[in-house]
Amino acid sequence: MKFINSDLEKNAVVQRIELPGLADYKNVFIKREDLIHPEISGNKWRKLKYNLLEAERLQKKTLLTFGGAYSNHIYSVAAAGKEYGFKTIGFIRGEAYNPLNPTLSFAEANGMELRYLNRADYKNINSINFQNDIIKQFNDAYLIPEGGSNSLAVKGCAEIINDIEIEFDYICCACGTGGTLAGITAGLKNTRNSIGFSILKGGGFLKEDVKNLIKNYNGKEFNNWDIILDYHFGGYAKINYELINFIGDFEKTNKIQLDPVYTGKMFFGIRDLIIKGYFKKHDKIIAVHTGGIQGIEGMKNKIKKILASHLSVS
Ligand SMILES: *Cc1c(COP(=O)(O)O)cnc(C)c1O
């Protein structure tokens, strides 16, 4: 395998930003994890790094993983497999796509073999028996769980805070499986606070998952973190006009693109919590841009429809 170039992580600079309508708030910053790598973007780089090294150490030839049809994780694993010389297999939730959507067609173009699991079977993907079966079936493959969240991912994400040079009170990230929040929290070692924003409806279970991910990683429990459950916009990949409009305003103000599935919802939530007084004016907040820009292409039609229907009613 090619040496994993950790110098890329230096691209993840911290910049001051302005939240739309809150020009007076000068203490909000963004950490540009989205700039680490053009394809293995943001937190997916952090989550895969030590897994790739471990797969190499174990002399595995194949990476096997799971995800939804628009998953940033699937996209990143495919790109990583191509760059670092692994065969990749992606088990996709749901029926086969024909034609492939932009995420899956990128994955296939990068050499990923796509398999489909119906929704009932997909529910089993975390069962040990099921995993052992498919690992055997695919020549002793290296298995990466859905969203990439295992202890090695937590280890990689703990490094997100390493090179932050400014003082801060809060660090925020979007939560899908909670691996990123677990890593950031483990990295903080009970100093300052980390806040996750669930992008799933009913994401309360994430609190237990994050606690367990931290425990499995370093055996510790921390209490300087929380998960905000109010900014899922109806659930995974659900969006509305208010969110699209906010993302547009944010991009105009800061010249930084957000994705509608994760980072758009997090920044919307941060802005709303500032307005509601949860964060105070003197609090220094760093929000992690975890990437995910590839997902916009697959949402374009949905976005167009929402914008069109807004225009027709207003
Ligand atoms: C995968 C992803 C997340 C969620 O990370 P978890 O570790 O699963 O909570 C957040 N933001 C983006 C852009 C992602 O692609």
Coordinates of C-alpha atoms and ligand atoms in Angstrom, one line a residue:
M1 CA 0.0 0.0 0.0
K2 CA 1.1 3.5 -0.7
F3 CA 2.1 5.4 2.5
I4 CA -1.0 7.1 3.9
N5 CA -0.1 10.8 3.7
S6 CA -1.0 12.3 7.0
D7 CA 0.2 15.7 5.7
L8 CA -3.2 15.9 3.9
E9 CA -4.7 16.5 7.4
K10 CA -2.9 19.9 7.4
N11 CA -5.5 21.0 4.8
A12 CA -8.1 21.0 7.6
V13 CA -7.6 24.6 8.6
V14 CA -9.8 26.5 11.1
Q15 CA -11.5 29.6 9.7
R16 CA -13.7 32.3 11.2
I17 CA -17.2 32.2 9.7
E18 CA -20.3 34.4 9.9
L19 CA -23.7 32.8 10.4
P20 CA -26.4 34.3 8.2
G21 CA -28.1 37.1 10.1
L22 CA -25.7 36.9 13.0
A23 CA -22.9 39.2 11.9
D24 CA -22.3 40.3 15.5
Y25 CA -21.2 36.9 16.5
K26 CA -17.5 36.8 16.0
N27 CA -16.7 33.6 17.9
V28 CA -17.9 30.9 15.4
F29 CA -15.3 29.0 13.5
I30 CA -15.3 26.1 11.0
K31 CA -12.7 23.3 10.8
R32 CA -12.3 22.4 7.2
E33 CA -12.1 18.6 7.3
D34 CA -13.8 18.7 4.0
L35 CA -10.5 19.9 2.4
I36 CA -8.4 16.9 3.5
H37 CA -9.0 14.8 0.4
P38 CA -11.1 15.5 -2.7
E39 CA -12.8 12.1 -2.6
I40 CA -12.2 10.5 0.9
S41 CA -13.7 13.6 2.4
G42 CA -13.9 14.9 5.9
N43 CA -14.5 12.6 8.7
K44 CA -14.5 9.6 6.4
W45 CA -10.7 10.1 5.9
R46 CA -10.3 10.1 9.7
K47 CA -12.4 7.0 10.1
L48 CA -10.7 5.0 7.4
K49 CA -7.1 5.9 8.1
Y50 CA -6.3 3.4 10.8
N51 CA -8.7 0.8 9.3
L52 CA -6.7 0.9 6.1
L53 CA -3.4 0.5 8.0
E54 CA -4.9 -2.4 10.0
A55 CA -6.2 -4.1 6.8
E56 CA -2.7 -3.8 5.4
R57 CA -1.1 -5.1 8.5
L58 CA -3.4 -8.1 8.4
Q59 CA -2.5 -8.6 4.7
K60 CA -6.2 -8.3 3.6
K61 CA -6.8 -7.7 -0.1
T62 CA -10.5 -6.8 0.1
L63 CA -12.5 -4.2 2.1
L64 CA -16.1 -5.0 2.6
T65 CA -18.7 -2.6 3.9
F66 CA -22.3 -1.4 4.0
G67 CA -24.3 1.7 3.3
G68 CA -27.3 3.4 1.8
A69 CA -27.4 4.2 -1.9
Y70 CA -26.3 7.8 -1.3
S71 CA -23.8 7.1 1.4
N72 CA -20.6 9.2 1.8
H73 CA -19.0 6.2 3.4
I74 CA -19.6 3.9 0.4
Y75 CA -18.2 6.6 -1.8
S76 CA -15.1 7.1 0.4
V77 CA -14.4 3.4 0.8
A78 CA -14.5 3.0 -3.0
A79 CA -12.1 5.9 -3.5
A80 CA -9.8 4.6 -0.7
G81 CA -9.8 1.1 -2.2
K82 CA -8.7 2.4 -5.5
E83 CA -6.0 4.8 -4.1
Y84 CA -4.5 2.3 -1.7
G85 CA -4.9 -0.9 -3.7
F86 CA -7.7 -2.9 -2.1
K87 CA -10.6 -4.6 -3.8
T88 CA -13.8 -3.2 -2.4
I89 CA -17.3 -4.7 -1.9
G90 CA -20.2 -2.5 -1.0
F91 CA -23.5 -4.0 0.4
I92 CA -26.1 -1.4 -0.5
R93 CA -29.4 -1.2 1.4
G94 CA -32.5 -1.8 -0.9
E95 CA -33.1 -2.9 -4.4
A96 CA -30.6 -2.7 -7.3
Y97 CA -30.4 0.7 -9.0
N98 CA -30.7 0.9 -12.8
P99 CA -29.3 3.2 -13.8
L100 CA -26.9 3.8 -10.9
N101 CA -27.3 7.0 -9.0
P102 CA -24.2 9.4 -8.9
T103 CA -22.8 7.9 -5.7
L104 CA -23.1 4.3 -6.8
S105 CA -21.8 5.0 -10.3
F106 CA -18.7 6.7 -8.8
A107 CA -18.2 3.7 -6.5
E108 CA -18.5 1.2 -9.3
A109 CA -16.2 3.3 -11.5
N110 CA -13.6 3.1 -8.7
G111 CA -13.8 -0.6 -8.7
M112 CA -16.3 -1.3 -6.0
E113 CA -18.4 -4.5 -6.5
L114 CA -22.0 -3.6 -5.5
R115 CA -24.3 -6.1 -3.9
Y116 CA -27.8 -5.3 -2.7
L117 CA -29.5 -6.3 0.5
N118 CA -33.2 -6.0 0.9
R119 CA -34.3 -4.0 3.9
A120 CA -35.1 -7.0 6.1
D121 CA -31.6 -8.6 5.5
Y122 CA -30.0 -5.2 5.9
K123 CA -31.2 -5.1 9.5
N124 CA -28.8 -8.0 10.2
I125 CA -25.6 -6.4 9.1
N126 CA -24.3 -5.9 12.6
S127 CA -24.9 -9.5 13.7
I128 CA -21.7 -11.4 14.2
N129 CA -23.0 -14.5 12.4
F130 CA -24.0 -12.6 9.4
Q131 CA -20.7 -10.8 9.3
N132 CA -18.6 -14.0 9.8
D133 CA -20.5 -15.6 6.9
I134 CA -19.8 -12.8 4.4
I135 CA -16.2 -12.4 5.5
K136 CA -15.7 -16.1 4.7
Q137 CA -17.7 -15.8 1.5
F138 CA -15.5 -13.0 0.3
N139 CA -12.0 -14.5 0.8
D140 CA -11.4 -13.3 4.3
A141 CA -12.2 -9.7 3.6
Y142 CA -11.6 -6.9 6.1
L143 CA -15.0 -5.7 7.3
I144 CA -15.7 -2.1 8.0
P145 CA -19.1 -1.5 9.7
E146 CA -21.8 0.8 8.3
G147 CA -20.6 4.4 8.5
G148 CA -17.1 3.1 9.3
S149 CA -17.6 3.5 13.0
N150 CA -15.4 1.1 15.0
S151 CA -12.6 1.7 17.5
L152 CA -10.1 2.5 14.8
A153 CA -12.4 5.1 13.4
V154 CA -12.7 6.6 16.9
K155 CA -9.0 6.7 17.1
G156 CA -8.7 8.5 13.8
C157 CA -11.5 11.0 14.7
A158 CA -9.8 11.7 18.1
E159 CA -7.0 13.4 16.0
I160 CA -9.5 16.0 14.5
I161 CA -8.8 18.3 17.5
N162 CA -5.0 17.8 17.5
D163 CA -4.0 20.7 15.3
I164 CA -6.5 23.3 16.5
E165 CA -4.5 26.2 17.6
I166 CA -7.2 28.5 18.9
E167 CA -8.9 28.3 22.3
F168 CA -12.5 27.2 22.1
D169 CA -15.4 26.2 24.4
Y170 CA -17.4 24.0 22.2
I171 CA -16.7 21.8 19.2
C172 CA -19.7 20.6 17.2
C173 CA -20.2 17.9 14.5
A174 CA -23.1 16.2 12.7
C175 CA -24.0 12.7 13.9
G176 CA -25.0 9.8 11.8
T177 CA -23.6 6.8 13.7
G178 CA -21.8 8.9 16.3
G179 CA -18.3 7.7 15.6
T180 CA -17.0 11.1 14.8
L181 CA -18.5 12.6 18.0
A182 CA -17.1 9.7 20.0
G183 CA -13.6 10.4 18.6
I184 CA -13.7 14.1 19.1
T185 CA -14.9 13.6 22.7
A186 CA -12.2 11.0 23.4
G187 CA -9.7 13.5 22.0
L188 CA -10.9 16.3 24.3
K189 CA -10.1 14.2 27.4
N190 CA -12.8 15.9 29.4
T191 CA -11.6 19.4 28.6
R192 CA -14.2 21.8 26.9
N193 CA -17.4 20.4 25.4
S194 CA -18.4 18.5 22.3
I195 CA -21.9 18.7 20.9
G196 CA -23.3 16.4 18.2
F197 CA -26.3 17.2 16.0
S198 CA -28.3 14.1 15.1
I199 CA -29.3 14.1 11.5
L200 CA -31.6 11.1 12.2
K201 CA -35.1 11.3 13.5
G202 CA -35.3 9.6 16.8
G203 CA -31.5 9.7 17.3
G204 CA -31.8 9.3 21.1
F205 CA -30.1 5.9 20.8
L206 CA -27.0 7.6 19.6
K207 CA -26.2 8.7 23.1
E208 CA -25.8 5.1 24.2
D209 CA -23.8 4.3 21.0
V210 CA -21.4 7.1 21.5
K211 CA -20.9 6.2 25.1
N212 CA -20.1 2.6 24.0
L213 CA -17.8 3.7 21.1
I214 CA -15.7 5.8 23.6
K215 CA -15.7 3.0 26.1
N216 CA -14.5 0.4 23.6
Y217 CA -11.8 2.7 22.4
N218 CA -10.2 3.9 25.7
G219 CA -12.3 2.4 28.5
K220 CA -13.4 5.8 29.6
E221 CA -16.6 7.7 30.3
F222 CA -16.9 11.4 29.8
N223 CA -19.7 13.9 30.6
N224 CA -18.6 16.9 28.7
W225 CA -20.7 16.1 25.6
D226 CA -24.3 15.9 24.4
I227 CA -26.3 15.2 21.3
I228 CA -28.9 17.7 20.1
L229 CA -31.9 15.9 18.6
D230 CA -34.0 18.8 17.3
Y231 CA -32.4 19.5 13.9
H232 CA -33.1 16.3 11.8
F233 CA -35.6 18.1 9.5
G234 CA -37.8 14.9 9.4
G235 CA -35.0 12.4 9.2
Y236 CA -32.1 11.1 7.2
A237 CA -31.7 13.0 3.9
K238 CA -35.1 14.8 4.5
I239 CA -34.9 18.5 3.6
N240 CA -37.1 21.5 3.3
Y241 CA -37.1 25.0 1.9
E242 CA -35.9 26.6 5.1
L243 CA -32.8 24.4 5.1
I244 CA -32.0 24.8 1.4
N245 CA -32.4 28.6 1.8
F246 CA -30.1 28.6 4.9
I247 CA -27.4 26.6 3.0
G248 CA -27.6 29.1 0.2
D249 CA -27.2 32.1 2.5
F250 CA -24.3 30.4 4.3
E251 CA -22.6 29.8 1.0
K252 CA -23.1 33.4 -0.1
T253 CA -21.8 34.8 3.2
N254 CA -18.8 32.5 3.6
K255 CA -18.1 31.1 0.2
I256 CA -18.2 27.6 1.7
Q257 CA -20.6 24.9 0.5
L258 CA -22.5 22.8 3.0
D259 CA -24.2 19.5 2.3
P260 CA -27.9 19.2 3.0
V261 CA -27.7 15.8 4.8
Y262 CA -25.2 16.6 7.6
T263 CA -23.3 19.8 7.8
G264 CA -26.3 22.0 6.6
K265 CA -28.4 20.7 9.5
M266 CA -25.6 21.1 12.0
F267 CA -25.0 24.8 11.1
F268 CA -28.7 25.5 11.0
G269 CA -28.9 24.0 14.5
I270 CA -25.9 26.0 15.8
R271 CA -27.4 29.2 14.5
D272 CA -30.8 28.5 16.1
L273 CA -29.2 27.6 19.4
I274 CA -27.3 30.9 19.4
I275 CA -30.5 32.7 18.8
K276 CA -32.2 30.7 21.6
G277 CA -29.4 31.5 24.1
Y278 CA -28.0 27.9 24.4
F279 CA -24.7 29.3 23.2
K280 CA -23.6 32.6 24.7
K281 CA -22.0 35.4 22.8
H282 CA -18.6 34.9 24.4
D283 CA -18.6 31.1 23.8
K284 CA -16.1 30.1 21.2
I285 CA -17.6 27.5 18.9
I286 CA -15.8 25.4 16.4
A287 CA -18.0 23.5 13.9
V288 CA -16.5 20.6 12.0
H289 CA -17.1 20.6 8.3
T290 CA -17.2 16.8 7.9
G291 CA -17.5 16.9 4.1
G292 CA -20.2 15.1 2.2
I293 CA -20.4 17.4 -0.8
Q294 CA -20.6 14.4 -3.1
G295 CA -24.1 13.8 -1.8
I296 CA -25.5 17.0 -3.3
E297 CA -25.6 15.6 -6.8
G298 CA -28.0 12.9 -5.8
M299 CA -30.3 15.4 -4.0
K300 CA -30.5 17.8 -6.9
N301 CA -34.0 16.8 -8.1
K302 CA -35.4 16.9 -4.6
I303 CA -33.9 20.4 -4.1
K304 CA -35.3 21.6 -7.5
K305 CA -38.8 20.4 -6.6
I306 CA -38.8 22.1 -3.2
L307 CA -37.5 25.3 -4.7
A308 CA -40.1 25.2 -7.5
S309 CA -43.0 24.5 -5.2
H310 CA -41.9 27.4 -3.0
L311 CA -41.8 29.7 -6.0
S312 CA -45.3 28.7 -7.0
V313 CA -46.9 29.4 -3.6
S314 CA -45.1 32.7 -2.9
Ligands
LIG1 C1 -20.7 10.1 7.6 C2 -20.9 11.6 7.9 C3 -21.2 12.2 9.1 C4 -21.6 11.3 10.3 O1 -20.5 10.7 11.0 P1 -20.7 9.6 12.1 O2 -19.4 9.4 12.6 O3 -21.4 8.5 11.4 O4 -21.6 10.2 13.1 C5 -21.2 13.5 9.3 N1 -21.0 14.3 8.3 C6 -20.7 13.9 7.0 C7 -20.5 14.9 5.9 C8 -20.7 12.5 6.8 O5 -20.4 12.1 5.6

